[in-house]
PDB file of C-alpha atoms in Angstrom:
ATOM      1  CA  UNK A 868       0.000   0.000   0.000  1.00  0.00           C
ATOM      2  CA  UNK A 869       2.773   2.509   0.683  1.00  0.00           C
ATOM      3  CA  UNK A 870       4.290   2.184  -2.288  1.00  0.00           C
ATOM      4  CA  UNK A 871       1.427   2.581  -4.792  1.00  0.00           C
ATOM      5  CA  UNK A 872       0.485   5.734  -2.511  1.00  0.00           C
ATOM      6  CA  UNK A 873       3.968   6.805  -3.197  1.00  0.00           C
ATOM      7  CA  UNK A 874       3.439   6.152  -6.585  1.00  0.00           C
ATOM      8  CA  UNK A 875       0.454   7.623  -6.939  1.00  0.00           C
ATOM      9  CA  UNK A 876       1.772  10.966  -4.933  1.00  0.00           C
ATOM     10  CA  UNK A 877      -0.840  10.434  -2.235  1.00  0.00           C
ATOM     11  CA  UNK A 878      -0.817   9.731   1.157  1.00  0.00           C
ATOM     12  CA  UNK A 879      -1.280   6.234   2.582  1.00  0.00           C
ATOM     13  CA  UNK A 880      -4.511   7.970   4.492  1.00  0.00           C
ATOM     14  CA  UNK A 881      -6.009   9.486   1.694  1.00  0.00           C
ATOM     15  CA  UNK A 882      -5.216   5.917   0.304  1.00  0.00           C
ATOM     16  CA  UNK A 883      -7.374   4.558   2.744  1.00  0.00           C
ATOM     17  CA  UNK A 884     -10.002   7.024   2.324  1.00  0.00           C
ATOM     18  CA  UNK A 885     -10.281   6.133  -1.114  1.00  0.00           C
ATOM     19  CA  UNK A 886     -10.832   2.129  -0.546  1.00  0.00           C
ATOM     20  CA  UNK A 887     -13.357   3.122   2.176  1.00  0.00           C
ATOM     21  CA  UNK A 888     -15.217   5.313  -0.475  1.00  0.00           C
ATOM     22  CA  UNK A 889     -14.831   2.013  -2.948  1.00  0.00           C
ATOM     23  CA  UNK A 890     -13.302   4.447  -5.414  1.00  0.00           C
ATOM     24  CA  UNK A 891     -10.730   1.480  -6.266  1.00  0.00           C
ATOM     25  CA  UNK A 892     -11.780  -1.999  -6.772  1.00  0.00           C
ATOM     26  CA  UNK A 893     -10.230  -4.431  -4.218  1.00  0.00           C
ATOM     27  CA  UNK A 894      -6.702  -5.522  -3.696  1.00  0.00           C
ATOM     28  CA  UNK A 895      -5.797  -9.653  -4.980  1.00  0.00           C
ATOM     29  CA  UNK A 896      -5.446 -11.164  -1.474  1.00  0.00           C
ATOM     30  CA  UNK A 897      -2.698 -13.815  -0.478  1.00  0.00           C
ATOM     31  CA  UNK A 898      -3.658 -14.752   2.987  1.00  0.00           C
ATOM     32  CA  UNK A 899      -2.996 -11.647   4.759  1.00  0.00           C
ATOM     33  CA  UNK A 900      -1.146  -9.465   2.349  1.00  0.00           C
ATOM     34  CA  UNK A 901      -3.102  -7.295  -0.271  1.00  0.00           C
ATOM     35  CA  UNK A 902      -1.402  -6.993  -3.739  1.00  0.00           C
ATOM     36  CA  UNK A 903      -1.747  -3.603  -5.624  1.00  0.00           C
ATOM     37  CA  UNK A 904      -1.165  -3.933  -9.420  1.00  0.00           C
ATOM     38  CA  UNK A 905      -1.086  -1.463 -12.337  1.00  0.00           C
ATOM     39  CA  UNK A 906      -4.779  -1.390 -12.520  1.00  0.00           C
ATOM     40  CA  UNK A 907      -5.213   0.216  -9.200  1.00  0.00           C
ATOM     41  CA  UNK A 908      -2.188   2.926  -9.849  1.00  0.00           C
ATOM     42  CA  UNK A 909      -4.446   3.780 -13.376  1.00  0.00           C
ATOM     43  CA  UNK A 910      -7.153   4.363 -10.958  1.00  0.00           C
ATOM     44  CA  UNK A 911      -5.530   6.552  -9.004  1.00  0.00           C
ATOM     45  CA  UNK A 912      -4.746   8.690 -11.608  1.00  0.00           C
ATOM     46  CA  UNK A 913      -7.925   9.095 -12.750  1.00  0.00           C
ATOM     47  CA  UNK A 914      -9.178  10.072  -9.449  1.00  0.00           C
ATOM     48  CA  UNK A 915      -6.461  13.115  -9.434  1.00  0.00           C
ATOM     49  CA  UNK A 916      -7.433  14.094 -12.921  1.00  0.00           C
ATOM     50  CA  UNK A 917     -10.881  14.333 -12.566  1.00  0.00           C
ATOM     51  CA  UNK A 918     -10.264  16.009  -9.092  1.00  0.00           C
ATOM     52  CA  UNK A 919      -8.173  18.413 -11.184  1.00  0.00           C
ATOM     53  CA  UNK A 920     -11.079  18.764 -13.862  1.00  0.00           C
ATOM     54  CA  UNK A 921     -13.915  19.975 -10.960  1.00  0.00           C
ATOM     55  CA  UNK A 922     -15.318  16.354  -9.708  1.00  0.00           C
ATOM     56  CA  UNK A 923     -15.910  15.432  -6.506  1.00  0.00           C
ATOM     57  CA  UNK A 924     -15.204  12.376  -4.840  1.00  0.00           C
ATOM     58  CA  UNK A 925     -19.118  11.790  -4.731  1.00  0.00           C
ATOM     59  CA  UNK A 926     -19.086  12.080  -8.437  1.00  0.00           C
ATOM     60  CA  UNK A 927     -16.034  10.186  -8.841  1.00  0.00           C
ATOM     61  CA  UNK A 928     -17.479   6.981  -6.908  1.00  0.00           C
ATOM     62  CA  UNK A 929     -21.233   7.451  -8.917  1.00  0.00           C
ATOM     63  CA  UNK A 930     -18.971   7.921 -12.358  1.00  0.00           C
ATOM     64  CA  UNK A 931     -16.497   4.761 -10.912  1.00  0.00           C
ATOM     65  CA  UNK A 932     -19.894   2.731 -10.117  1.00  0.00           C
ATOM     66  CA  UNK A 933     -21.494   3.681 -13.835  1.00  0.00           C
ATOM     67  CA  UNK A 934     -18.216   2.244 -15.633  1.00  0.00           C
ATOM     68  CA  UNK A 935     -18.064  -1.079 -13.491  1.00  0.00           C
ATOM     69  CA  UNK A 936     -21.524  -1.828 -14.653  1.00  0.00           C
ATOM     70  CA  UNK A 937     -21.401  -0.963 -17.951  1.00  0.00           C
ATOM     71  CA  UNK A 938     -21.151  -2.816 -21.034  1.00  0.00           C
ATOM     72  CA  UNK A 939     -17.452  -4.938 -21.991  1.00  0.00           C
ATOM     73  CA  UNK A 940     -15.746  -3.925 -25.336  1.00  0.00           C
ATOM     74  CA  UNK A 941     -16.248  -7.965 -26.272  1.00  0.00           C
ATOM     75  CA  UNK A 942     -19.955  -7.326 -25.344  1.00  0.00           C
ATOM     76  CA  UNK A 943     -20.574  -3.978 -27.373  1.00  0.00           C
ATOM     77  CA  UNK A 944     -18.829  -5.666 -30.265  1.00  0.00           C
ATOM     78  CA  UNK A 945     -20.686  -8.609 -30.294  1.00  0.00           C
ATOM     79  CA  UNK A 946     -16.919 -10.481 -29.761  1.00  0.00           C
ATOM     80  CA  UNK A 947     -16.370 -13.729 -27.675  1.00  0.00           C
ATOM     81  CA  UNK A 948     -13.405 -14.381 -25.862  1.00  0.00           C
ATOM     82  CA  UNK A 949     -10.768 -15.323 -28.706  1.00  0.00           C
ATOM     83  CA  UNK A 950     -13.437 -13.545 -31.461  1.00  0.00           C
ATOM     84  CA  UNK A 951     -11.210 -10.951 -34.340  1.00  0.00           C
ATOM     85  CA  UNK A 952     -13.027  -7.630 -34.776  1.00  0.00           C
ATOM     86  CA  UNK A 953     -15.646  -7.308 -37.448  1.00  0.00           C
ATOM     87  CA  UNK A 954     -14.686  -6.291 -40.566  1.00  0.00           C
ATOM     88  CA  UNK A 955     -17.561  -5.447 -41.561  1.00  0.00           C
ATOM     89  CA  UNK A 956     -18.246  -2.035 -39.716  1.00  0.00           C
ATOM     90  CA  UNK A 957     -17.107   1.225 -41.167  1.00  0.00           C
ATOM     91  CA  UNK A 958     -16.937   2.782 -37.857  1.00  0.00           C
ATOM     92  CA  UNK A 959     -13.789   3.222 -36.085  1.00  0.00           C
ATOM     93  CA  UNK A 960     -13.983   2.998 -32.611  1.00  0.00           C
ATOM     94  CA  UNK A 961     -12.003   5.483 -29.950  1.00  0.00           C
ATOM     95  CA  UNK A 962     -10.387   4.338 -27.046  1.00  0.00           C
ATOM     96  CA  UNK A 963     -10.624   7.092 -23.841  1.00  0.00           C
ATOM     97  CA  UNK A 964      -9.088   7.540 -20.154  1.00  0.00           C
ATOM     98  CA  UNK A 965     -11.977   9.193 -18.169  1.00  0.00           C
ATOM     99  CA  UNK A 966     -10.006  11.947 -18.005  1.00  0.00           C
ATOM    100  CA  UNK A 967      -9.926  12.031 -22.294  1.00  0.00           C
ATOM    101  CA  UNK A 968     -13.798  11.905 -21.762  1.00  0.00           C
ATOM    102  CA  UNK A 969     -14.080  14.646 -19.119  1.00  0.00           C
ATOM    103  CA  UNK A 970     -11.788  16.815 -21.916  1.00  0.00           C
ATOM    104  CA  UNK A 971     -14.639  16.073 -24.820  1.00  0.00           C
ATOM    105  CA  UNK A 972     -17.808  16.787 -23.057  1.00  0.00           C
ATOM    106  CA  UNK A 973     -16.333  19.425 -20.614  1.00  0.00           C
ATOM    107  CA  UNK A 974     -18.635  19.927 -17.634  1.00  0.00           C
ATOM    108  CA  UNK A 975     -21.369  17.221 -19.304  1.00  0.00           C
ATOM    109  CA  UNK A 976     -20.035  13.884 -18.030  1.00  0.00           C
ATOM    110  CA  UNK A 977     -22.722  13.022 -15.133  1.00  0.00           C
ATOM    111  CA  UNK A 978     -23.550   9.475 -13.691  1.00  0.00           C
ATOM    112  CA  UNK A 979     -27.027   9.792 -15.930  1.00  0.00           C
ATOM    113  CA  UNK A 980     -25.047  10.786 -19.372  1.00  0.00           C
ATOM    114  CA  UNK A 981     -22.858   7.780 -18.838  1.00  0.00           C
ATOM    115  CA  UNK A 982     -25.150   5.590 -18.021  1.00  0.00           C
ATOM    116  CA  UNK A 983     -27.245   6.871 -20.833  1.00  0.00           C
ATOM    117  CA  UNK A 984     -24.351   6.359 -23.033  1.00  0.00           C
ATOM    118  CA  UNK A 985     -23.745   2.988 -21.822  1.00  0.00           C
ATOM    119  CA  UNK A 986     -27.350   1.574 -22.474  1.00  0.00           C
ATOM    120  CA  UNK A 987     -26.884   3.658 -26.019  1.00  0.00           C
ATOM    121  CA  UNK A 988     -23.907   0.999 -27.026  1.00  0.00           C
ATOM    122  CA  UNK A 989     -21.824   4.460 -27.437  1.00  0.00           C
ATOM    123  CA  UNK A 990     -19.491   3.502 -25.197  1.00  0.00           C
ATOM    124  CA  UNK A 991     -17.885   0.069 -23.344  1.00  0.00           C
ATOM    125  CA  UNK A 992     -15.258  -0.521 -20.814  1.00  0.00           C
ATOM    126  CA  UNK A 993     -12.149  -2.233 -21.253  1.00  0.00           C
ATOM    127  CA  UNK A 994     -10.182  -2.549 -17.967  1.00  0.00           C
ATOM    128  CA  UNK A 995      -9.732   1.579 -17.131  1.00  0.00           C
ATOM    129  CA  UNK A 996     -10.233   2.790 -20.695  1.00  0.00           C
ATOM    130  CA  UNK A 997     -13.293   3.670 -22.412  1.00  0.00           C
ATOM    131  CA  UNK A 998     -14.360   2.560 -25.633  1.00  0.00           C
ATOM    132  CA  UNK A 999     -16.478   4.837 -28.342  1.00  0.00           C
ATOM    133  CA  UNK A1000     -17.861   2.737 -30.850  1.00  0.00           C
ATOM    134  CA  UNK A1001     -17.535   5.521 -33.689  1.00  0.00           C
ATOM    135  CA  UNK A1002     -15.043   8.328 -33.835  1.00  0.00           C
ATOM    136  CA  UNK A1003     -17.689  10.095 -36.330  1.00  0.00           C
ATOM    137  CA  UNK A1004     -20.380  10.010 -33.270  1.00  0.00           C
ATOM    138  CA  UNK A1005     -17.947  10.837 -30.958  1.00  0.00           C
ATOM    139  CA  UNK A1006     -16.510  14.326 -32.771  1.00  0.00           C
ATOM    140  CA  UNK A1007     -19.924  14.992 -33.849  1.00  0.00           C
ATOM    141  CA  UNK A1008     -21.420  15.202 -30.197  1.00  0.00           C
ATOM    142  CA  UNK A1009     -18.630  17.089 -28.688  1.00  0.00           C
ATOM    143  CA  UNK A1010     -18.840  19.434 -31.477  1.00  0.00           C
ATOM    144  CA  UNK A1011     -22.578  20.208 -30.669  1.00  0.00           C
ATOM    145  CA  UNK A1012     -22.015  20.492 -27.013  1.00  0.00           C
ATOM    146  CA  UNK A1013     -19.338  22.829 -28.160  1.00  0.00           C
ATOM    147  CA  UNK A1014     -22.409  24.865 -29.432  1.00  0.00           C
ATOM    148  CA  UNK A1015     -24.056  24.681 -26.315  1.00  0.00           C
ATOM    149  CA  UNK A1016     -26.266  21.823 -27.113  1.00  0.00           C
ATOM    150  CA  UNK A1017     -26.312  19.736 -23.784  1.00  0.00           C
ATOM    151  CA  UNK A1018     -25.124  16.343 -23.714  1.00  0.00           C
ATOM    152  CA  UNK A1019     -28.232  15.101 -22.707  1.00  0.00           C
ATOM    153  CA  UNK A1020     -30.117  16.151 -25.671  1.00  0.00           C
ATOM    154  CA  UNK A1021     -27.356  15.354 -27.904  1.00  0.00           C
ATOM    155  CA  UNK A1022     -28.746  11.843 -26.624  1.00  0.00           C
ATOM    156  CA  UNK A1023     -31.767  11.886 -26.526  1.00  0.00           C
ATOM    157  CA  UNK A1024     -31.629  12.648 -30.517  1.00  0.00           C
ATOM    158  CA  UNK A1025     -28.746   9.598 -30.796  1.00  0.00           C
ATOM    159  CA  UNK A1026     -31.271   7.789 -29.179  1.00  0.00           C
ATOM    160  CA  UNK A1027     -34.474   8.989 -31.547  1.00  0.00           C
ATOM    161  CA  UNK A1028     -32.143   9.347 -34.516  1.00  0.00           C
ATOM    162  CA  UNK A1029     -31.339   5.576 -34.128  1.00  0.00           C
ATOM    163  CA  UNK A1030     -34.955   4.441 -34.163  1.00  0.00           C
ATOM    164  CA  UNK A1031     -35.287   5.835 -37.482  1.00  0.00           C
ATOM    165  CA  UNK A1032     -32.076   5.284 -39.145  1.00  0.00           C
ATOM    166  CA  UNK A1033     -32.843   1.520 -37.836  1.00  0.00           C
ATOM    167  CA  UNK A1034     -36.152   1.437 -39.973  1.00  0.00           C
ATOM    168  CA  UNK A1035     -34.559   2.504 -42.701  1.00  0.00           C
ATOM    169  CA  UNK A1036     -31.805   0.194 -42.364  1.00  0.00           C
ATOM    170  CA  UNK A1037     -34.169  -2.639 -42.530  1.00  0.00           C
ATOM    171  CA  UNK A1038     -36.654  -0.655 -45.315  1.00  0.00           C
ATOM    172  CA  UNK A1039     -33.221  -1.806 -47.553  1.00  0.00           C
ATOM    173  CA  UNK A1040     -32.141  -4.646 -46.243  1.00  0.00           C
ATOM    174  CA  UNK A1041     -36.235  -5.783 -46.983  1.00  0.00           C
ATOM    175  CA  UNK A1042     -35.793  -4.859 -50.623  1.00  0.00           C
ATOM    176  CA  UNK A1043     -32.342  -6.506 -50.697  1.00  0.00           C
ATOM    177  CA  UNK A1044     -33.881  -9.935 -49.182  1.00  0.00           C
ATOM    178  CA  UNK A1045     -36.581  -9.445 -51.580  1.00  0.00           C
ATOM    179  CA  UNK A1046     -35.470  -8.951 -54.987  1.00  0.00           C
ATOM    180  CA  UNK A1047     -31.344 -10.182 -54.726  1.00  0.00           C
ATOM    181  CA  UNK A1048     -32.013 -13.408 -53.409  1.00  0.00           C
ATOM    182  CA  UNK A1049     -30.435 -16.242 -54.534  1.00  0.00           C
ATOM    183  CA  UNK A1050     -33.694 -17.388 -55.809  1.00  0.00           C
ATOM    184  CA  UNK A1051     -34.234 -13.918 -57.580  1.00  0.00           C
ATOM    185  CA  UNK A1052     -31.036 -13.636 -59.061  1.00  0.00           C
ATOM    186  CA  UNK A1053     -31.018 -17.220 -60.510  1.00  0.00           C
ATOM    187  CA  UNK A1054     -33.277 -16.496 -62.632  1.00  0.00           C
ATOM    188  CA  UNK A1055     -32.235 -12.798 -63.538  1.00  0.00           C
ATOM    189  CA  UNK A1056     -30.490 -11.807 -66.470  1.00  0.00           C
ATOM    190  CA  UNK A1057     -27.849 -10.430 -65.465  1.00  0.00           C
ATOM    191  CA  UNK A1058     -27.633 -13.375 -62.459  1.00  0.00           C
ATOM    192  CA  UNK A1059     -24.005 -13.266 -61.385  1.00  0.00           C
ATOM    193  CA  UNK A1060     -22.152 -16.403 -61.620  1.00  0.00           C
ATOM    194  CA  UNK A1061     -22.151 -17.079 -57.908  1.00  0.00           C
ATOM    195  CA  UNK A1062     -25.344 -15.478 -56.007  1.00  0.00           C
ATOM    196  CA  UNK A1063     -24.200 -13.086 -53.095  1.00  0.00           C
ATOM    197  CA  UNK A1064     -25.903 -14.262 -49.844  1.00  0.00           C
ATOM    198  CA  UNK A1065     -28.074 -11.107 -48.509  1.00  0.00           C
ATOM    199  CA  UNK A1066     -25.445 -10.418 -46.115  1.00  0.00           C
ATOM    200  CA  UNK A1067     -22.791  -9.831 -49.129  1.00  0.00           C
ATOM    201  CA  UNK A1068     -25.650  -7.842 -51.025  1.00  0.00           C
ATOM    202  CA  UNK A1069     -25.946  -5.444 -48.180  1.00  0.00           C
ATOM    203  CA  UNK A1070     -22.838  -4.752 -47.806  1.00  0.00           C
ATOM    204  CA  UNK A1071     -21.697  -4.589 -51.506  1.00  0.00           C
ATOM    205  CA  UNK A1072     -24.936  -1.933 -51.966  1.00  0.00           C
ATOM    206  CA  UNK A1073     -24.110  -0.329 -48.532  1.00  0.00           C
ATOM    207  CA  UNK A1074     -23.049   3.097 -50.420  1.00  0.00           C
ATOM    208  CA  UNK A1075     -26.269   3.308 -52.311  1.00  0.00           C
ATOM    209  CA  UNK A1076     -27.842   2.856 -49.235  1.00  0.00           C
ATOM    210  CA  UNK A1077     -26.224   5.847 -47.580  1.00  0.00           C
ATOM    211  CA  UNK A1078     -26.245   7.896 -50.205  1.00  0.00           C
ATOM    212  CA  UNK A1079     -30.262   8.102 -50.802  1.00  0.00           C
ATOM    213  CA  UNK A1080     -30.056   8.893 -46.962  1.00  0.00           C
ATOM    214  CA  UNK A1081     -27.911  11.192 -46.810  1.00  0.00           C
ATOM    215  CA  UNK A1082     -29.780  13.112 -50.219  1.00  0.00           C
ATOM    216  CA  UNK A1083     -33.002  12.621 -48.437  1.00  0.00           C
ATOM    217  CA  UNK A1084     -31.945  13.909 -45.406  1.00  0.00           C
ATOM    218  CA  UNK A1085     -30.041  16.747 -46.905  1.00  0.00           C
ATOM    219  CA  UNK A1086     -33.387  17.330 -48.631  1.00  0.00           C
ATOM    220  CA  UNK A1087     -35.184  17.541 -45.821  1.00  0.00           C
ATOM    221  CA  UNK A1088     -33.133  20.151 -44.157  1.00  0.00           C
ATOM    222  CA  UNK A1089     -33.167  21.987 -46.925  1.00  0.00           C
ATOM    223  CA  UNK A1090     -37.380  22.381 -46.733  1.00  0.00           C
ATOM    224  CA  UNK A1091     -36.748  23.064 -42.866  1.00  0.00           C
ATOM    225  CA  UNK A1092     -34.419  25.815 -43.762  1.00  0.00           C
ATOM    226  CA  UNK A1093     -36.525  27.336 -46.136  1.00  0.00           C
ATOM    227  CA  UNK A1094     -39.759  27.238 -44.026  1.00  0.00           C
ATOM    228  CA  UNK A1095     -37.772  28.814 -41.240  1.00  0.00           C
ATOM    229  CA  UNK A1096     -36.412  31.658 -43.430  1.00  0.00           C
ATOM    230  CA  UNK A1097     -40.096  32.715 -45.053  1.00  0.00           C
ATOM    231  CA  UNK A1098     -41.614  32.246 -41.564  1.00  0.00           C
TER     232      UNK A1098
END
């Protein structure tokens, strides 16, 4: 314990005090001696940085208690033990120190937008670093809360956003099923030599897919943008 205080430029008190608060998860035990590791020293340093960055220790242990029952990177990736990434994502996914998280969302990162985050599958844990699933997500939400937009609503829309960009999702993937079967194209004329299972269809046609979204939702704007300038 003395050393990883000394380490961790603390006291062996304040040490204490931080165990007692369960702000760091318990020692490996051998009989009667407690071994600190690595893990525990990380910890520590979080604790000063977010100290540092306005939390208090109250915070700290709700933000500590959020991350420990949140989601594992293997978990938000759909990954087994010994599983390889997908390749088939085009998202690249951001790994944070609390402290890196604090920095994005200055001010915003409260036990309830965590945990909202959490149950969003925005972010996983993986040991004492955070995981964003999309770098594109992440820059795109700090840059709104940059605007003033609060994190919470920033969200709430991720949240409503993904209901509908799910519909759609499946609006193609139905006419995908549908009319590039392997049933469909046998008999087409232009049936490729080998049939691409649905699962190869959707991703080969992917860019169409996000390109009528992205025109229909630039559309869209576009009529919102109008309406509010002749209102």
């Amino acid at each position: 314990m003395e050393e990883l205080a000394r380490k961790a430029g603390i006291t062996v008190r304040t040490l204490r005090f931080y165990r007692e608060r369960k702000l760091l998860p318990p020692p490996r035990r051998e009989g009667r001696i407690a071994w600190y590791d690595d893990r525990h020293l990380a910890r520590l340093r979080t604790i000063a940085a977010l100290l540092e960055r306005g939390h208090t220790l109250n915070g700290i242990a709700d933000l500590a208690s959020t991350f420990e029952s949140g989601r594992d990177v293997g978990e938000l990736f759909g990954l087994g033990e010994d599983a390889a990434p997908a390749t088939w994502t085009e998202e690249t996914p951001v790994r944070l120190t609390p402290e890196d998280l604090a920095d994005y969302f200055a001010g915003e990162v409260t036990t309830e937008n965590l945990a909202t985050a959490l149950d969003l599958g925005y972010l996983a844990i993986d040991g004492e670093e955070i995981v964003h699933i999309s770098r594109r997500l992440l820059d795109v939400s700090a840059a709104l809360v940059r605007e003033g937009v609060p994190l919470a609503a920033v969200l709430q829309a991720g949240r409503e956003v993904r209901e509908h960009t799910t519909a759609m999702a499946e609006i193609f993937a139905t006419m995908v099923r549908r009319h590039l079967s392997e049933e469909a194209t046998s008999d087409a004329p232009t049936a490729p030599a080998t049939p691409a299972t649905p699962a190869a269809a959707l991703e080969r046609l992917r860019p169409l897919a996000k390109s009528v979204v992205e025109a229909e939702l630039s559309m869209a704007l576009d009529r919102l943008i109008r309406a509010e300038k002749d209102a």
